[in-house]
Short mmCIF file of C-alpha atoms in Angstrom, two decimals:
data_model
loop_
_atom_site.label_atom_id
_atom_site.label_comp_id
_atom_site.label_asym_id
_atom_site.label_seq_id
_atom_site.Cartn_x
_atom_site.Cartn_y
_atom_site.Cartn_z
CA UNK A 1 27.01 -53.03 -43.43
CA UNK A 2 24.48 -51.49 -40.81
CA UNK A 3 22.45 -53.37 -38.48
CA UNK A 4 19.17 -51.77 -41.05
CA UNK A 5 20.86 -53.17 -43.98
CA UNK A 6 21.39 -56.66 -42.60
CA UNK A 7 18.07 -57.20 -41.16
CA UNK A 8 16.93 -55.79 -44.84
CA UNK A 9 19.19 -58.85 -46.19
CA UNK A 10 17.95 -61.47 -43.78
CA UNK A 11 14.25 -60.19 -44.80
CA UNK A 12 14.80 -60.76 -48.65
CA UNK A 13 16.67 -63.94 -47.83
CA UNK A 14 13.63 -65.44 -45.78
CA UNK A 15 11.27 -64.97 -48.71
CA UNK A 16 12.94 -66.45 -51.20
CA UNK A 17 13.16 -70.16 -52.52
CA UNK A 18 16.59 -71.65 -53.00
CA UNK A 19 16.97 -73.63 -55.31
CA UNK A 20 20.94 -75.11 -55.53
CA UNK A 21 22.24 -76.28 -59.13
CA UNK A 22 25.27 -78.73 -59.21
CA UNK A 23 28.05 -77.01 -60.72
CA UNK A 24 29.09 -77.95 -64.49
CA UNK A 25 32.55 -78.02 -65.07
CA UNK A 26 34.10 -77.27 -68.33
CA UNK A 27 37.33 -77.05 -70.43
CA UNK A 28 38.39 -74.52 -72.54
CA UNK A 29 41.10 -75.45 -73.98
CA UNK A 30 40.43 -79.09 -74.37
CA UNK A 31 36.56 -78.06 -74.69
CA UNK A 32 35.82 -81.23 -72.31
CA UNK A 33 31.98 -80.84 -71.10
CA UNK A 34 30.76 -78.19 -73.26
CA UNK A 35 27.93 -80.65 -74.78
CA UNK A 36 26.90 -81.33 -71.21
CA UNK A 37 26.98 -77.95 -70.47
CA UNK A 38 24.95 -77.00 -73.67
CA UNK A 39 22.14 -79.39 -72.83
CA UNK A 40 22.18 -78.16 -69.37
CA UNK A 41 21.95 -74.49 -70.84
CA UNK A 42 18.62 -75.67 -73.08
CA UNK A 43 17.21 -77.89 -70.20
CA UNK A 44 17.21 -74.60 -68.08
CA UNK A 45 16.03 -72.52 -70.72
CA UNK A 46 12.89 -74.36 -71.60
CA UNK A 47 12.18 -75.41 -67.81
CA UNK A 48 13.06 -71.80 -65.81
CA UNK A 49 9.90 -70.10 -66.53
CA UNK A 50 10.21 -67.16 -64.04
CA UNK A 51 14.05 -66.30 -65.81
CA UNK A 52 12.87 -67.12 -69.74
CA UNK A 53 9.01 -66.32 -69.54
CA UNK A 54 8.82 -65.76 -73.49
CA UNK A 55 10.66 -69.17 -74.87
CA UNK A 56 8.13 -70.94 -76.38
CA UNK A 57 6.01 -68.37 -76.00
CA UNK A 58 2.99 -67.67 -79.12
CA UNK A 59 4.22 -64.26 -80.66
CA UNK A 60 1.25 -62.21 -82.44
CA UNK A 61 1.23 -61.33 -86.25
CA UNK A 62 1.97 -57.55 -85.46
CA UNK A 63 4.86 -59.02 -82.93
CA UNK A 64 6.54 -61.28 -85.47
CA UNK A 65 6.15 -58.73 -87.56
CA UNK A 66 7.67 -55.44 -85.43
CA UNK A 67 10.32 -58.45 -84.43
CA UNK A 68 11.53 -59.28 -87.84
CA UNK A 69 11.88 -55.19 -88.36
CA UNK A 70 14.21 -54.72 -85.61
CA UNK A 71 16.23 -57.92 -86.72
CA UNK A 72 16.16 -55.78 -90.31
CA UNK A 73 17.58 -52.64 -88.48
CA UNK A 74 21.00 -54.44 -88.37
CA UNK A 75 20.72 -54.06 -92.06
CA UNK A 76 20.12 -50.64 -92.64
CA UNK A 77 22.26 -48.55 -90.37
CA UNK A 78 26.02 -47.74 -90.82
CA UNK A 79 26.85 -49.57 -87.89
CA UNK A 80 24.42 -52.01 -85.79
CA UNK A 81 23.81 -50.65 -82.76
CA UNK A 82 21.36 -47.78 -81.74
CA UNK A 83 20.69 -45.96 -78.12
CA UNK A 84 17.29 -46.92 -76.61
CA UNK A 85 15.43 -43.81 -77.30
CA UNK A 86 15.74 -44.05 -81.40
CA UNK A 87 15.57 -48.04 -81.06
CA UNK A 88 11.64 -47.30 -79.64
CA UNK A 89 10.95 -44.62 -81.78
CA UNK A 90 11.89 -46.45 -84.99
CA UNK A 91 9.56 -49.38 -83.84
CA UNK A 92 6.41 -47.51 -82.60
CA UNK A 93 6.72 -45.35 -85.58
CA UNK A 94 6.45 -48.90 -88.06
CA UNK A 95 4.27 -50.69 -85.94
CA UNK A 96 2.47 -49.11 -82.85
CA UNK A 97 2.79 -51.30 -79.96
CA UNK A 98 3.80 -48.85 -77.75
CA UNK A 99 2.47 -51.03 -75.11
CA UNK A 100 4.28 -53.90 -76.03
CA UNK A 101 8.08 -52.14 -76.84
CA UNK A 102 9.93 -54.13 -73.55
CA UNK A 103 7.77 -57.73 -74.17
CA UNK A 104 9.25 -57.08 -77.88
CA UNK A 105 12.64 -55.67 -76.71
CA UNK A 106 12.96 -59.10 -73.74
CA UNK A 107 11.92 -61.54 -76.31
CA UNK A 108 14.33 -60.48 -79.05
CA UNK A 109 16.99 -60.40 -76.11
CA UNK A 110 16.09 -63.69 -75.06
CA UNK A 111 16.53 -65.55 -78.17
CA UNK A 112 20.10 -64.06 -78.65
CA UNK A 113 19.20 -61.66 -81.89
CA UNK A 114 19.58 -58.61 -79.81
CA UNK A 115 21.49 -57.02 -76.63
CA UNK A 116 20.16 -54.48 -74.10
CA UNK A 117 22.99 -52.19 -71.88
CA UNK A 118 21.93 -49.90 -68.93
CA UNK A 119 24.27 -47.49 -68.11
CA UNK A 120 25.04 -47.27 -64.37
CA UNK A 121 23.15 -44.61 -62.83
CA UNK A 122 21.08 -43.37 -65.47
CA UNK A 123 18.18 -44.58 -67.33
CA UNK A 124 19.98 -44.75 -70.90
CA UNK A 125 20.50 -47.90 -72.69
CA UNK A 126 21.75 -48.86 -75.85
CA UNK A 127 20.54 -51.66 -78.48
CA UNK A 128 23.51 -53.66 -79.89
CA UNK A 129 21.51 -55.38 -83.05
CA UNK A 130 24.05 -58.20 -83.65
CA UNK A 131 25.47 -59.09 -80.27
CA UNK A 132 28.18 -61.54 -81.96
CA UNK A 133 29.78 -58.12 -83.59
CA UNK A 134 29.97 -56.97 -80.06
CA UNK A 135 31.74 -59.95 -78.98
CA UNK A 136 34.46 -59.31 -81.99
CA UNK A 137 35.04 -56.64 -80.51
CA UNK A 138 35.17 -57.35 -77.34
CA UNK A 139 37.45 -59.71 -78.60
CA UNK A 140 39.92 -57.76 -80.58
CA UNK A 141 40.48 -56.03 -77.78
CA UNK A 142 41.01 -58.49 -74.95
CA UNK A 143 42.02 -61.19 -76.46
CA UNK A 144 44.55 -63.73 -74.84
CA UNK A 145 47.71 -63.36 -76.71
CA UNK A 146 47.77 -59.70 -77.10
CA UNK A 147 50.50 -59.21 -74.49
CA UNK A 148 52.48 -62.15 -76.20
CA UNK A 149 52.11 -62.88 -79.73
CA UNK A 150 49.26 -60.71 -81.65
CA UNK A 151 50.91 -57.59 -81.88
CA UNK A 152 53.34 -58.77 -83.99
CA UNK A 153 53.70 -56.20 -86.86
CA UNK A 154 55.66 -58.49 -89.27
CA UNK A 155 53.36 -61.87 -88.49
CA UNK A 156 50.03 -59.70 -88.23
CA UNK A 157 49.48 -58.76 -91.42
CA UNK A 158 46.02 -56.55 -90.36
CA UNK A 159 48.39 -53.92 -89.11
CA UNK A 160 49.98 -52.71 -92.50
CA UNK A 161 47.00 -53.64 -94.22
CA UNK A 162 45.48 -50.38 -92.32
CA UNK A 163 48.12 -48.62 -93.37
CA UNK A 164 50.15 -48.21 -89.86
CA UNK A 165 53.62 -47.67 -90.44
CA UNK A 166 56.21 -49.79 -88.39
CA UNK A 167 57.91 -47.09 -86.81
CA UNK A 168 54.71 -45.29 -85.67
CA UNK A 169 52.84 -49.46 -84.62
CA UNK A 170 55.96 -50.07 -82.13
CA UNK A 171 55.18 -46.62 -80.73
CA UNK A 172 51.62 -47.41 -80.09
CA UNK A 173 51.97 -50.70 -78.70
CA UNK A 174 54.72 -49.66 -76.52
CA UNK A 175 51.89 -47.33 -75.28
CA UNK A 176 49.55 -49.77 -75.16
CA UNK A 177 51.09 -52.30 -72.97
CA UNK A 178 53.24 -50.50 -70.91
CA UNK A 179 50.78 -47.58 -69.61
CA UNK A 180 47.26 -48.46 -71.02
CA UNK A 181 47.34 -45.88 -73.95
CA UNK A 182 45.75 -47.14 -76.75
CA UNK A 183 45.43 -44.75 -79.97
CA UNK A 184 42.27 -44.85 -82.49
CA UNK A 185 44.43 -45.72 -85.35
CA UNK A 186 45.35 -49.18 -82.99
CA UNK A 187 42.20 -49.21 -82.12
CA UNK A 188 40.84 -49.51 -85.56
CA UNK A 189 43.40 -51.70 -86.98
CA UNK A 190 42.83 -54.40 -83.90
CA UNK A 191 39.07 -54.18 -85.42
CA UNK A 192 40.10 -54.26 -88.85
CA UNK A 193 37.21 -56.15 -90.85
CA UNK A 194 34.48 -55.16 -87.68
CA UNK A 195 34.05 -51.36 -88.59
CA UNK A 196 34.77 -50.45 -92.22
CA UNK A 197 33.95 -46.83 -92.30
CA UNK A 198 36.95 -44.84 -90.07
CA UNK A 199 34.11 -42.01 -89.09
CA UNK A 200 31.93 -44.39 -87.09
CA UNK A 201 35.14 -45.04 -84.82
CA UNK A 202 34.83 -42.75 -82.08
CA UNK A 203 30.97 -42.88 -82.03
CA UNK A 204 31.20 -46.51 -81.56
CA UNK A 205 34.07 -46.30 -79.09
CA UNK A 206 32.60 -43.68 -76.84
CA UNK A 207 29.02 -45.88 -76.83
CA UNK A 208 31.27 -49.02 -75.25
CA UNK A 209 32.80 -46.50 -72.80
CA UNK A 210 29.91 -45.51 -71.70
CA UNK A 211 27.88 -48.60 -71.79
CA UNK A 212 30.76 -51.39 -71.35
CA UNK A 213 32.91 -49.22 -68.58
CA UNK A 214 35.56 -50.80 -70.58
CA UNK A 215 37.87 -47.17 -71.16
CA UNK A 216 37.85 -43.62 -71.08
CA UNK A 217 39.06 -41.13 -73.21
CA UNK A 218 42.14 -38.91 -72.29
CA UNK A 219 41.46 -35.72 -72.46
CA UNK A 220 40.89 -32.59 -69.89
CA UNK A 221 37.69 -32.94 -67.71
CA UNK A 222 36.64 -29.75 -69.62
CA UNK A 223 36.64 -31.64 -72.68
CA UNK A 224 35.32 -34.58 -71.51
CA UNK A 225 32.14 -32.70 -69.87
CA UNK A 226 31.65 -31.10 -73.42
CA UNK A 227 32.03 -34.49 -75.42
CA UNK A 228 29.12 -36.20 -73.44
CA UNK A 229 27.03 -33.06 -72.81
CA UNK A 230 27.55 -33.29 -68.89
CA UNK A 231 24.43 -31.33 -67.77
CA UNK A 232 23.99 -30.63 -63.95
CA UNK A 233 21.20 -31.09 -62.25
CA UNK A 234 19.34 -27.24 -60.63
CA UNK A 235 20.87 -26.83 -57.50
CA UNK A 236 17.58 -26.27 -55.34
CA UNK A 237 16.27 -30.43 -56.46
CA UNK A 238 16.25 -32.39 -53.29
CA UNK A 239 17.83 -35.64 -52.88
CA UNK A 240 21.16 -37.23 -53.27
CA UNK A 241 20.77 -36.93 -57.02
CA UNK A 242 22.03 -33.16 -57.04
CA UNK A 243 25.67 -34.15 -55.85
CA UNK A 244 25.80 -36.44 -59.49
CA UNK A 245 26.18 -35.45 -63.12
CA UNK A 246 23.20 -36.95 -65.77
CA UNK A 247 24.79 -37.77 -68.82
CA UNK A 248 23.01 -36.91 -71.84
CA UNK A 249 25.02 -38.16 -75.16
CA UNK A 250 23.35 -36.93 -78.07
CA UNK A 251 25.20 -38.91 -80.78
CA UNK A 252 23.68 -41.66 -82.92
CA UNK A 253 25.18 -43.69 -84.88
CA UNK A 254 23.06 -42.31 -88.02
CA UNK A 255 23.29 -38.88 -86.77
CA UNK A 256 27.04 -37.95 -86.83
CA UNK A 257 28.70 -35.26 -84.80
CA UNK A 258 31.54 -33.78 -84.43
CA UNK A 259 33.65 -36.14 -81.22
CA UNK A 260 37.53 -35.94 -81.38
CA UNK A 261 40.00 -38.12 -79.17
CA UNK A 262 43.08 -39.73 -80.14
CA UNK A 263 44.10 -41.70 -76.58
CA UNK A 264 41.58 -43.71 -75.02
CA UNK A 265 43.11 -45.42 -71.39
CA UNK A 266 42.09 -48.44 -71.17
CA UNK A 267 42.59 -49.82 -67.24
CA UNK A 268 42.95 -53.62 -68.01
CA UNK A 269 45.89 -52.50 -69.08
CA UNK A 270 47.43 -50.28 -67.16
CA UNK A 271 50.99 -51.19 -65.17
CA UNK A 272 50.60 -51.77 -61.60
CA UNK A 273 51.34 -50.02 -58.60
CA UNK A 274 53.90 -52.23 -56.24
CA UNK A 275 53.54 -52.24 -52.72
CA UNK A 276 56.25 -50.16 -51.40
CA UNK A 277 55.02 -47.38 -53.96
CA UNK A 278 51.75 -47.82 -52.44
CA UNK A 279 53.06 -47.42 -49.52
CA UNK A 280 55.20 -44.33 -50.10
CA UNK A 281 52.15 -42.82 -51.75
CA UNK A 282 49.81 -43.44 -49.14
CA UNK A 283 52.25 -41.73 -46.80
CA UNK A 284 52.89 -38.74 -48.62
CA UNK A 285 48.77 -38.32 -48.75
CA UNK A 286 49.30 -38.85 -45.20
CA UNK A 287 51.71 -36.60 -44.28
CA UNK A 288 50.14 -33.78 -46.65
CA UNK A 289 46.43 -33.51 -45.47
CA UNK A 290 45.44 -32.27 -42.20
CA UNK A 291 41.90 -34.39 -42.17
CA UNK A 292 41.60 -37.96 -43.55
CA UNK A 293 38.58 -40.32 -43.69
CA UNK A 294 39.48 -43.82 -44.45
CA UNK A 295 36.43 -46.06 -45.97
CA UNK A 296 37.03 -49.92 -46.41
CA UNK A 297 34.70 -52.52 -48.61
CA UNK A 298 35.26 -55.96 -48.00
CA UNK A 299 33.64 -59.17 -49.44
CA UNK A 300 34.95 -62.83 -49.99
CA UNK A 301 34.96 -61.66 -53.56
CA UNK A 302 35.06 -58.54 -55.10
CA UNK A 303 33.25 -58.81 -58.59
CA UNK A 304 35.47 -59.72 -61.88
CA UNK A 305 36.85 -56.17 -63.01
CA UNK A 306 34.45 -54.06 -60.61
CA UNK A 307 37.40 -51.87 -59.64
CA UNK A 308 38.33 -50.91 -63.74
CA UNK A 309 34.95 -50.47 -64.39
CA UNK A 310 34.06 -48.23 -61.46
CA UNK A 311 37.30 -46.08 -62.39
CA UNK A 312 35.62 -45.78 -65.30
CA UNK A 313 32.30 -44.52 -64.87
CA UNK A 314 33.08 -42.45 -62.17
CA UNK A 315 35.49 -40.12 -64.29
CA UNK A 316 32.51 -40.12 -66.61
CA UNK A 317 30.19 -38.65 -64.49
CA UNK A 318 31.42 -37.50 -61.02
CA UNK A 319 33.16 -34.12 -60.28
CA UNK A 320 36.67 -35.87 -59.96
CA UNK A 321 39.85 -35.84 -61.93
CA UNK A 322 42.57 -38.62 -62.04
CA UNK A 323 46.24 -37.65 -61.24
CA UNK A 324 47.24 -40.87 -61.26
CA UNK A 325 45.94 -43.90 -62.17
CA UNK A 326 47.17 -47.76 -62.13
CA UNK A 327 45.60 -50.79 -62.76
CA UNK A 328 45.33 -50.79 -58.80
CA UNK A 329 45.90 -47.93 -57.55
CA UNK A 330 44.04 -44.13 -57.95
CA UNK A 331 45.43 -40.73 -57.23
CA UNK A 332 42.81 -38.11 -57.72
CA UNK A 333 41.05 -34.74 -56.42
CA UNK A 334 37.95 -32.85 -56.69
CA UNK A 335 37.99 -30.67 -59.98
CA UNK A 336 37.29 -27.57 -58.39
CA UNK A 337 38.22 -27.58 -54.36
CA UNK A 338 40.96 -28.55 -52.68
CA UNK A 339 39.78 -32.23 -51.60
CA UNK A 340 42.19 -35.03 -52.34
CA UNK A 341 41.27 -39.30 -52.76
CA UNK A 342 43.29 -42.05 -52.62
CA UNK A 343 41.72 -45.98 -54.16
CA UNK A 344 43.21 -48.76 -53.99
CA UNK A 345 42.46 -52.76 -54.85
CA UNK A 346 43.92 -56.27 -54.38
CA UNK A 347 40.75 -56.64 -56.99
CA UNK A 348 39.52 -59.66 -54.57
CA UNK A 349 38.88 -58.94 -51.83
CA UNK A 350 38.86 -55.44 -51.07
CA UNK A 351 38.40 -51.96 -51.91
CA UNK A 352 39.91 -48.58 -49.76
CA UNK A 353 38.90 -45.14 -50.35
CA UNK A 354 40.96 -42.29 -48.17
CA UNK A 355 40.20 -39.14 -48.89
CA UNK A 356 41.32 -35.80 -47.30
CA UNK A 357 41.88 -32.15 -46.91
CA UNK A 358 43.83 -29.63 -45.23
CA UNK A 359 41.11 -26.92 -45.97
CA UNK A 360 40.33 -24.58 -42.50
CA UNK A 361 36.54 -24.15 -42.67
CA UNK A 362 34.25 -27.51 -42.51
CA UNK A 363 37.02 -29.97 -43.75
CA UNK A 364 35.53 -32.65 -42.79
CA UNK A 365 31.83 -31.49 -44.26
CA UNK A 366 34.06 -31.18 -47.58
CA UNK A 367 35.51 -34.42 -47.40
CA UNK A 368 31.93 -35.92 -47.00
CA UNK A 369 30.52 -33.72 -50.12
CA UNK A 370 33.34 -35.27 -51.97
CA UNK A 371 33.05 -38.95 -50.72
CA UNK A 372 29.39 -39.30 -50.77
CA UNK A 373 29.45 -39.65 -54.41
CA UNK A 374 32.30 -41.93 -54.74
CA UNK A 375 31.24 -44.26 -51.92
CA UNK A 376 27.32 -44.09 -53.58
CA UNK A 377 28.88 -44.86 -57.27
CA UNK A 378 30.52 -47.67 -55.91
CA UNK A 379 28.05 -49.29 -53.98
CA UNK A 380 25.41 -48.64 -57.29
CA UNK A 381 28.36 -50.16 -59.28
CA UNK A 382 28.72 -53.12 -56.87
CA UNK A 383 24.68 -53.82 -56.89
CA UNK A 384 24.46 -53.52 -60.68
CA UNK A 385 27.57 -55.52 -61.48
CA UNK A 386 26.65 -58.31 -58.96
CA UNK A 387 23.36 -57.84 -57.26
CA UNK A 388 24.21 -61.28 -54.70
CA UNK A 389 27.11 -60.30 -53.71
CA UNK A 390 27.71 -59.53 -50.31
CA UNK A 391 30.19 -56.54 -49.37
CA UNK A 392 30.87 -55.00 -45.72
CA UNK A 393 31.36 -51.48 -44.89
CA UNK A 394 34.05 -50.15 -42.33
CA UNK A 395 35.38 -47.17 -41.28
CA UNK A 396 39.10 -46.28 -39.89
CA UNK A 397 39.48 -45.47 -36.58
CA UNK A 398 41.96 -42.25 -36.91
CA UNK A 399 43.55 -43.40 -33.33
CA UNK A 400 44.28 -46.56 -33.74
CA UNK A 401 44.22 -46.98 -37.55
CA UNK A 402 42.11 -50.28 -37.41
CA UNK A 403 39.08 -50.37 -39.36
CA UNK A 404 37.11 -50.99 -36.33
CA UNK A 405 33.66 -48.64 -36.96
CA UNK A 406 30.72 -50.63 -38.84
CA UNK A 407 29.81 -48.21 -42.03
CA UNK A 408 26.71 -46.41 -41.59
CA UNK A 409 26.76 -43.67 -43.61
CA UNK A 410 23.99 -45.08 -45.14
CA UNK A 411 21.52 -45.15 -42.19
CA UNK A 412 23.56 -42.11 -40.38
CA UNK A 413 20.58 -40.86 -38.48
CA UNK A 414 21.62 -42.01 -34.98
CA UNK A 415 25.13 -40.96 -34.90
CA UNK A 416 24.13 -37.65 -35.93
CA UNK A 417 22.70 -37.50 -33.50
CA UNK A 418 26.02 -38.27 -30.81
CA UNK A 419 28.56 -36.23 -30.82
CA UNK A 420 31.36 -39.38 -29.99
CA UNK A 421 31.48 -42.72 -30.32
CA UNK A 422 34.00 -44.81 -28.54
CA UNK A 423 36.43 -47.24 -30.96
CA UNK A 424 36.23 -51.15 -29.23
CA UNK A 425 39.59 -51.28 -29.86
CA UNK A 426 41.39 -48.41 -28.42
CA UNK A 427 38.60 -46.88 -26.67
CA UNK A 428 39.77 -42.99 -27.92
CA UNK A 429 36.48 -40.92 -28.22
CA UNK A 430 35.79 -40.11 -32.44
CA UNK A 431 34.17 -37.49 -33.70
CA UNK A 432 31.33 -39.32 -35.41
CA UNK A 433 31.73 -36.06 -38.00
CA UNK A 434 34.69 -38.83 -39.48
CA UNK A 435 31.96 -41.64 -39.17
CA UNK A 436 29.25 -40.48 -40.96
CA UNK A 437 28.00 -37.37 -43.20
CA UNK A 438 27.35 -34.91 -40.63
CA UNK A 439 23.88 -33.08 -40.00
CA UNK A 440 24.60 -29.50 -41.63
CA UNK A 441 22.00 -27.90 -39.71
CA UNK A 442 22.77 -29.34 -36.55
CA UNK A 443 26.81 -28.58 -37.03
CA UNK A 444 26.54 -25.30 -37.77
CA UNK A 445 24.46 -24.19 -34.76
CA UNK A 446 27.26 -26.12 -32.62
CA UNK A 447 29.87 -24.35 -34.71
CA UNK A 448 27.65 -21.02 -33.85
CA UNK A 449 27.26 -21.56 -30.09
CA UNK A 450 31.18 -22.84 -30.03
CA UNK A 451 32.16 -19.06 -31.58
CA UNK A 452 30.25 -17.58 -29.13
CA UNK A 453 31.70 -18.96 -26.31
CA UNK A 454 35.15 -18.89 -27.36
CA UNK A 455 33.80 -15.02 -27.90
CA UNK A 456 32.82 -13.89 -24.30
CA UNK A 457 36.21 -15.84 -23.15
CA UNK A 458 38.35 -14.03 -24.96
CA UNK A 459 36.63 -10.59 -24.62
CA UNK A 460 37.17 -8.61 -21.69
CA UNK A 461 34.27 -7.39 -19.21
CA UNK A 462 34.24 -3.72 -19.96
CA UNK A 463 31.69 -2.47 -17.68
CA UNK A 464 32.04 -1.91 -14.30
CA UNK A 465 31.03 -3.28 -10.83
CA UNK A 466 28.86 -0.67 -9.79
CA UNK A 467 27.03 -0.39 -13.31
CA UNK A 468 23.41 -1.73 -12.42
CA UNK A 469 22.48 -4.66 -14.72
CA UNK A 470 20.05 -2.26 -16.56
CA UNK A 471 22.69 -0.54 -17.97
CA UNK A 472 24.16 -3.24 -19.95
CA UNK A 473 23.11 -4.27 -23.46
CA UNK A 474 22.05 -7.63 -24.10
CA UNK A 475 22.32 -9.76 -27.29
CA UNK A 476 19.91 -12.38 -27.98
CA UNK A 477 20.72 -14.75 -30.50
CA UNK A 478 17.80 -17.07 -32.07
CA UNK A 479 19.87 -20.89 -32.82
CA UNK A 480 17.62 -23.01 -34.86
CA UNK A 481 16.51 -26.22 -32.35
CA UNK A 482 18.39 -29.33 -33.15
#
């Protein structure tokens, strides 16, 4: 990270109070110390004030009241969950309390009866009214034996009971296992007795995409920006918020529309990429681009599933398609221009972006319009997924090929503002254009002034000697100051 970052770190660090738990250990399989670690659960809950502030709290009559109408909600729609926006609406419409909606929302979410999801990068969330259904699900999807035992056609009787024949099951596991495929109709038998109406499938599916990061569906980016209504932002906004997509679903789960998929991939799944394929890949990317900026993230532990989950979300909402994709290992490009990106993941410890072009004009300005975003999801991704965890930033020297430049593309200011920096390692000069997003304005008046020179070398003097400097015609040419 950059020097600004860490003394923001050290900051937050000094004005906090630590206070250091012992560690409870448990068993799983022989369920040793999960009594001790329920009473430690409860001790915490009714003593951590500032991290439960409504246990034991006094709820009003209206409150109890607007509380025991969500918990009824479960009840009344075709499936119990419900995005944010309809979740308040129904409430304030019953009851008022406009001003109350989140104390309601965090209480209910407290106790257990209720879940709240953000989705990464957005402000939409989604109300899950019974979060043990969502753990069934969760459940039938992941569960521990599904590599091994539970797709068994003739010992699980769930899958002819939803009316899968053999033939076409062995296909869609074979799918499944070996390349992360999974079909709707697998899909729904695995959650046979969770979701009993076949038209809620894909609503419901899409919602844990989106909310969960747990899959995606596999279809063209076309129809993927028209299945989740991928607006973009007007051009002329300001900020680093025009280079994303928003995401604006407009499905309910009591208002149905039309949403079609068959394949979903699912990357806990997926086969994995071997190191000498890695290796071949990365030097064919190599050998193929012209201009290549390598980005590394580092940390002593990369958090559980971060690098699925990010693969995820950012074919959801970033202008990127996947060429190919392993459970460690991403292939990809820019939809539209010819940028390229290569990800890969020990899923530990760290996490290496390259991404290239061989485009003539600004290639390295395109590479940066292309790896802002990815390097911005990831870092939101890495924040939201594990807001203590520490990660370090480093940048590829293109001499020497060690990662020996801190990150600061971040805080890029002052090497905009140099033209070179030297690597410690091999001392070659760098373009800090490879470092760090160049300033536009200030590159293309050095790209200006560069043409002109290279102009009045190559162009003969035409007039001659004797012509008095009055005669000749001047050209002024107004740069913008840097």
């Amino acid at each position: 990270s950059s020097l600004s970052d860490r003394l923001k770190t050290f900051t937050a660090l000094l004005n906090i109070s630590i206070q250091i738990e012992p560690c409870q250990s448990v068993s799983s399989v022989t369920f040793q110390g999960i009594e001790d670690l329920n009473r430690t659960i409860q001790r915490h809950v009714l003593t951590q004030k500032s991290i439960f502030p409504n246990v034991d709290r006094i709820l009003p009559t209206l409150w109890a009241e607007a509380n025991e109408y969500v918990e009824s909600l479960a009840d009344v729609l075709p499936v119990p969950y419900i995005l944010w926006g309809n979740f308040t609406d129904r409430v304030i419409g019953k009851h008022g309390l406009s001003h109350l909606i989140n104390d309601i929302t965090m209480s209910l979410y407290d106790e257990g009866k209720i879940l709240v999801l953000n989705e990464v990068g957005t402000q939409d969330r989604v109300v899950f009214l019974r979060p043990s259904w969502l753990v069934d699900l969760l459940y039938g999807l992941f569960r521990h034996d599904m590599t091994t035992t539970y797709l068994d056609y003739d010992k699980n009787e769930i899958f002819s009971l939803s009316n899968i024949p053999e033939s076409t099951f062995q296909g869609y596991k074979k799918e499944f296992l070996q390349f992360g495929l999974l079909h709707s109709d697998l899909l729904r038998s695995l959650w046979f007795g969770l979701l009993h109406k076949k038209e809620h499938l894909n609503h419901l599916w899409l919602a844990m995409m989106r909310f969960l990061l747990i899959a995606y569906p596999k279809i063209s980016k076309a129809q993927l920006k028209h299945l989740l209504h991928i607006q973009t932002p007007d051009p002329c906004s300001k900020g680093e918020k025009k280079i994303e997509r928003f995401i604006d679903v407009k499905q309910n789960p009591d208002v149905r529309e039309e949403i079609k998929f068959d394949y979903a991939i699912v990357p806990y799944y997926l086969p994995f990429m071997n190191q000498n394929e890695q290796q071949d890949e990365i030097k064919t990317f190599s050998n193929t681009l012209k201009n290549i900026i390598t980005i590394r993230y580092t940390s002593q532990s990369l958090p559980l599933g971060f690098f699925h989950r990010f693969s995820v979300s950012a074919i959801l909402r970033l202008s990127i398609i996947y060429k190919k994709h392993y459970n460690n290992f991403i292939l990809g490009a820019h939809e539209e221009k010819d940028v390229r990106f290569l990800l890969e993941t020990d899923h530990r410890t760290y996490f290496e972006c390259r991404c290239g072009t061989s485009m003539v004009e600004q290639p390295l300005e395109e590479i940066w319009n292309l790896l802002m975003p990815i390097l911005n999801h990831a870092e939101a991704m890495l924040t939201t997924i594990a807001p203590g965890n520490e990660f370090n930033r480093s940048v590829q020297c293109p001499n020497c090929k060690e990662f020996s430049f801190m990150g600061e593309w971040t805080t890029p200011k002052e090497l905009q503002c140099s033209k070179m920096k030297p690597c410690i390692l091999c001392g070659q000069n760098i373009d800090t254009a490879r470092l760090v997003q160049p300033n536009e304005s200030k590159r293309r008046s050095e790209e200006l002034l560069r043409r002109i020179r290279e102009r009045h070398v190559k162009s003969p003097n035409k007039g001659s000697d004797d012509v008095p400097p009055a005669a000749s015609t001047a050209t002024h040419l107004l740069v913008s100051p840097v």
